[in-house]
Tab-separated table of C-alpha atoms in Angstrom:
chain	number	residue	atom	x	y	z
T	1	MET	CA	-0.006	0.004	0.011
T	2	ARG	CA	1.374	3.416	-0.998
T	3	THR	CA	0.951	6.534	1.023
T	4	ARG	CA	1.341	9.853	-0.720
T	5	VAL	CA	2.601	12.822	1.209
T	6	ARG	CA	1.726	16.002	-0.571
T	7	GLY	CA	4.413	18.634	-0.819
T	8	TRP	CA	7.224	16.436	0.472
T	9	ARG	CA	9.581	17.940	-2.077
T	10	TRP	CA	9.047	21.392	-0.567
T	11	ARG	CA	9.675	20.390	3.054
T	12	ARG	CA	13.035	19.707	4.617
T	13	ASN	CA	13.721	16.036	5.167
T	14	PRO	CA	16.744	13.732	4.868
T	15	LEU	CA	15.392	11.988	1.747
T	16	ARG	CA	14.904	15.150	-0.282
T	17	ARG	CA	17.527	15.775	-2.914
T	18	ARG	CA	18.320	18.892	-4.942
T	19	SER	CA	16.822	17.210	-8.016
T	20	ASP	CA	13.529	16.847	-6.093
T	21	VAL	CA	13.437	20.591	-5.473
T	22	VAL	CA	14.258	21.332	-9.121
T	23	GLU	CA	11.479	19.032	-10.233
T	24	ALA	CA	9.002	20.620	-7.820
T	25	TRP	CA	9.802	24.109	-9.141
T	26	THR	CA	9.532	22.820	-12.697
T	27	VAL	CA	6.027	21.492	-12.018
T	28	LEU	CA	5.034	24.885	-10.665
T	29	ALA	CA	6.551	26.627	-13.730
T	30	VAL	CA	4.767	24.222	-16.087
T	31	ALA	CA	1.410	24.901	-14.362
T	32	VAL	CA	1.870	28.669	-14.625
T	33	LEU	CA	2.999	28.469	-18.265
T	34	MET	CA	0.103	26.240	-19.236
T	35	LEU	CA	-2.469	28.385	-17.456
T	36	LEU	CA	-1.127	31.779	-18.551
T	37	GLY	CA	1.452	31.315	-21.312
T	38	ALA	CA	-0.406	28.975	-23.667
T	39	PRO	CA	-3.622	31.052	-23.789
T	40	LEU	CA	-1.605	34.213	-24.236
T	41	ILE	CA	0.405	32.748	-27.122
T	42	GLY	CA	-2.836	31.412	-28.653
T	43	ALA	CA	-4.436	34.871	-28.386
T	44	VAL	CA	-1.369	36.555	-29.946
T	45	ALA	CA	-1.285	33.983	-32.774
T	46	GLY	CA	-5.015	34.362	-33.340
T	47	ARG	CA	-4.757	38.148	-33.417
T	48	TRP	CA	-1.891	38.003	-35.900
T	49	ALA	CA	-3.838	35.503	-38.072
T	50	HIS	CA	-6.959	37.655	-37.943
T	51	ASP	CA	-5.087	40.795	-39.019
T	52	ASP	CA	-3.321	38.901	-41.782
T	53	ALA	CA	-6.524	37.226	-43.043
T	54	ARG	CA	-8.399	40.492	-42.989
T	55	ALA	CA	-5.618	42.221	-44.987
T	56	VAL	CA	-5.704	39.390	-47.563
T	57	ALA	CA	-9.500	39.654	-47.791
T	58	VAL	CA	-9.312	43.444	-48.325
T	59	GLU	CA	-6.643	43.016	-50.971
T	60	GLN	CA	-8.647	40.325	-52.752
T	61	ARG	CA	-11.806	42.433	-52.631
T	62	SER	CA	-9.952	45.302	-54.307
T	63	GLU	CA	-8.543	43.026	-57.035
T	64	ARG	CA	-11.667	40.952	-57.692
T	65	HIS	CA	-15.158	41.872	-58.732
T	66	ARG	CA	-18.417	39.963	-58.684
T	67	VAL	CA	-20.452	39.747	-61.847
T	68	ARG	CA	-24.002	38.383	-62.280
T	69	VAL	CA	-23.723	36.101	-65.336
T	70	GLU	CA	-26.008	33.939	-67.358
T	71	VAL	CA	-24.915	30.337	-68.000
T	72	VAL	CA	-24.873	29.752	-71.750
T	73	GLY	CA	-22.789	26.596	-71.912
T	74	ARG	CA	-24.065	23.073	-71.379
T	75	ALA	CA	-23.154	21.498	-68.092
T	76	PRO	CA	-21.347	18.115	-68.181
T	77	ASP	CA	-23.267	15.042	-67.100
T	78	SER	CA	-20.878	14.310	-64.211
T	79	PRO	CA	-19.244	17.507	-62.909
T	80	PRO	CA	-15.661	17.167	-61.731
T	81	THR	CA	-14.605	18.375	-58.304
T	82	VAL	CA	-12.210	21.155	-57.648
T	83	PRO	CA	-9.343	20.163	-55.302
T	84	GLY	CA	-9.902	21.875	-51.962
T	85	ALA	CA	-13.464	22.919	-52.752
T	86	ARG	CA	-16.298	21.836	-50.535
T	87	GLU	CA	-19.005	21.882	-53.196
T	88	ARG	CA	-18.907	20.332	-56.625
T	89	SER	CA	-18.424	22.828	-59.396
T	90	TYR	CA	-17.627	22.799	-63.056
T	91	ARG	CA	-16.371	25.119	-65.788
T	92	VAL	CA	-18.895	26.386	-68.259
T	93	THR	CA	-19.289	29.296	-70.685
T	94	VAL	CA	-21.045	32.320	-69.196
T	95	ARG	CA	-22.262	35.628	-70.664
T	96	TRP	CA	-22.835	39.057	-69.118
T	97	THR	CA	-23.104	42.673	-70.169
T	98	GLU	CA	-20.459	45.111	-68.985
T	99	ALA	CA	-20.240	48.804	-69.996
T	100	GLY	CA	-22.833	48.180	-72.732
T	101	ALA	CA	-20.883	45.334	-74.371
T	102	ALA	CA	-21.714	41.626	-74.166
T	103	ARG	CA	-18.861	39.527	-72.861
T	104	THR	CA	-18.333	35.789	-72.566
T	105	ALA	CA	-15.836	33.744	-70.585
T	106	VAL	CA	-15.358	30.318	-69.117
T	107	ALA	CA	-16.076	30.380	-65.369
T	108	ARG	CA	-16.545	27.929	-62.539
T	109	VAL	CA	-20.184	27.646	-61.442
T	110	PRO	CA	-21.809	25.539	-58.728
T	111	ALA	CA	-22.987	22.042	-59.626
T	112	GLY	CA	-26.645	21.836	-60.447
T	113	THR	CA	-26.633	25.129	-62.363
T	114	ASP	CA	-28.581	24.714	-65.592
T	115	GLU	CA	-28.244	26.534	-68.879
T	116	GLY	CA	-30.017	29.876	-68.775
T	117	GLU	CA	-29.676	30.350	-64.979
T	118	ARG	CA	-28.087	33.457	-63.508
T	119	VAL	CA	-25.332	33.068	-60.922
T	120	ASP	CA	-22.686	35.232	-59.303
T	121	VAL	CA	-19.104	34.684	-60.513
T	122	TRP	CA	-15.926	36.412	-59.349
T	123	PHE	CA	-13.296	37.629	-61.818
T	124	ASP	CA	-9.839	39.075	-61.248
T	125	SER	CA	-8.380	42.141	-62.956
T	126	ARG	CA	-7.279	39.987	-65.939
T	127	GLY	CA	-10.764	38.591	-66.506
T	128	ARG	CA	-10.048	35.098	-65.130
T	129	SER	CA	-12.622	33.307	-63.026
T	130	VAL	CA	-11.427	33.145	-59.437
T	131	ALA	CA	-12.745	32.112	-56.032
T	132	PRO	CA	-14.609	34.767	-54.056
T	133	PRO	CA	-12.611	36.640	-51.408
T	134	PRO	CA	-12.941	35.228	-47.891
T	135	ASP	CA	-15.912	36.447	-45.908
T	136	GLU	CA	-16.033	37.218	-42.157
T	137	THR	CA	-16.843	33.607	-41.313
T	138	ALA	CA	-13.794	32.305	-43.130
T	139	ILE	CA	-11.602	34.976	-41.483
T	140	TRP	CA	-12.832	33.985	-37.982
T	141	GLN	CA	-12.422	30.291	-38.726
T	142	HIS	CA	-8.828	30.986	-39.759
T	143	THR	CA	-8.300	33.070	-36.621
T	144	LEU	CA	-9.619	30.343	-34.296
T	145	VAL	CA	-7.647	27.581	-35.972
T	146	MET	CA	-4.387	29.552	-35.824
T	147	GLY	CA	-5.024	30.556	-32.195
T	148	ALA	CA	-5.706	26.947	-31.243
T	149	CYS	CA	-2.591	25.780	-33.117
T	150	GLY	CA	-0.509	28.427	-31.360
T	151	ALA	CA	-1.797	27.425	-27.939
T	152	GLY	CA	-1.424	23.686	-28.740
T	153	ALA	CA	2.149	24.144	-29.973
T	154	THR	CA	2.997	26.093	-26.839
T	155	ILE	CA	1.574	23.314	-24.645
T	156	ALA	CA	3.547	20.718	-26.625
T	157	VAL	CA	6.775	22.664	-26.142
T	158	ILE	CA	6.081	23.121	-22.405
T	159	LEU	CA	5.350	19.409	-21.948
T	160	LEU	CA	8.433	18.424	-23.957
T	161	GLY	CA	10.598	20.752	-21.832
T	162	HIS	CA	9.058	19.351	-18.673
T	163	SER	CA	9.708	15.761	-19.712
T	164	LEU	CA	13.359	16.639	-20.481
T	165	VAL	CA	13.768	18.315	-17.062
T	166	ARG	CA	12.186	15.274	-15.366
T	167	ALA	CA	14.505	12.904	-17.196
T	168	VAL	CA	17.591	14.901	-16.192
T	169	ALA	CA	16.326	15.284	-12.604
T	170	SER	CA	15.649	11.547	-12.369
T	171	ARG	CA	19.149	10.784	-13.616
T	172	HIS	CA	20.674	13.177	-11.046
T	173	ARG	CA	18.471	11.767	-8.283
T	174	LEU	CA	19.622	8.210	-9.010
T	175	ALA	CA	23.241	9.348	-9.019
T	176	GLU	CA	22.753	11.135	-5.679
T	177	TRP	CA	21.086	8.046	-4.198
T	178	GLU	CA	23.896	5.871	-5.488
T	179	ARG	CA	26.549	8.132	-3.976
T	180	ASP	CA	24.737	8.265	-0.624
T	181	TRP	CA	24.177	4.537	-0.617
T	182	ALA	CA	27.871	3.966	-1.211
T	183	LEU	CA	28.471	5.886	2.019
T	184	THR	CA	25.675	4.203	3.998
T	185	GLU	CA	25.886	0.600	2.814
T	186	PRO	CA	29.071	-0.375	4.724
T	187	GLN	CA	27.413	0.709	7.989
T	188	TRP	CA	24.339	-1.388	7.335
T	189	THR	CA	25.931	-4.500	5.953
T	190	ARG	CA	29.105	-4.391	7.998
T	191	ARG	CA	31.190	-4.604	4.871
T	192	ARG	CA	34.239	-2.574	4.247
T	193	ALA	CA	34.153	-0.181	1.314
């Protein structure tokens, strides 16, 4: 049966070693870092990601424009998927009027769009069909993911550092016990060193 004595590493006793004190202070430092440091790093990373994502969205909104187009091409029977896209989409010929002139282009439209339907398509300054700029939901999702990753990485580094300190402290503790046993053993066993 084991009995645990809380705080024994903090109290003076003949069994306490310097490595025990180092390990006790390390546990306290790990607790403080995990309770204060990890959330702070996560918040800083999230803030940085939010500012960066918002700047990218503003830049993309200034470079891209939305056009209401009419689908004039025939949709394929089985639309291919776009890598990284959540919804199925396909490329089809679209037509719209801009500055009094009719224009046509090939653009990516959502699956299920039939010929003659009107949909919104985004174009860049060169007239190529592009994805829409990120909206507020996408910006906040990016912010939360980056904040969580920052906090998680901080926790991983803290736990890795703690495990390294514990391994070194354990090695020092065993060496101290071995040295002290070498001094004590002859008195107990009546052997000569």
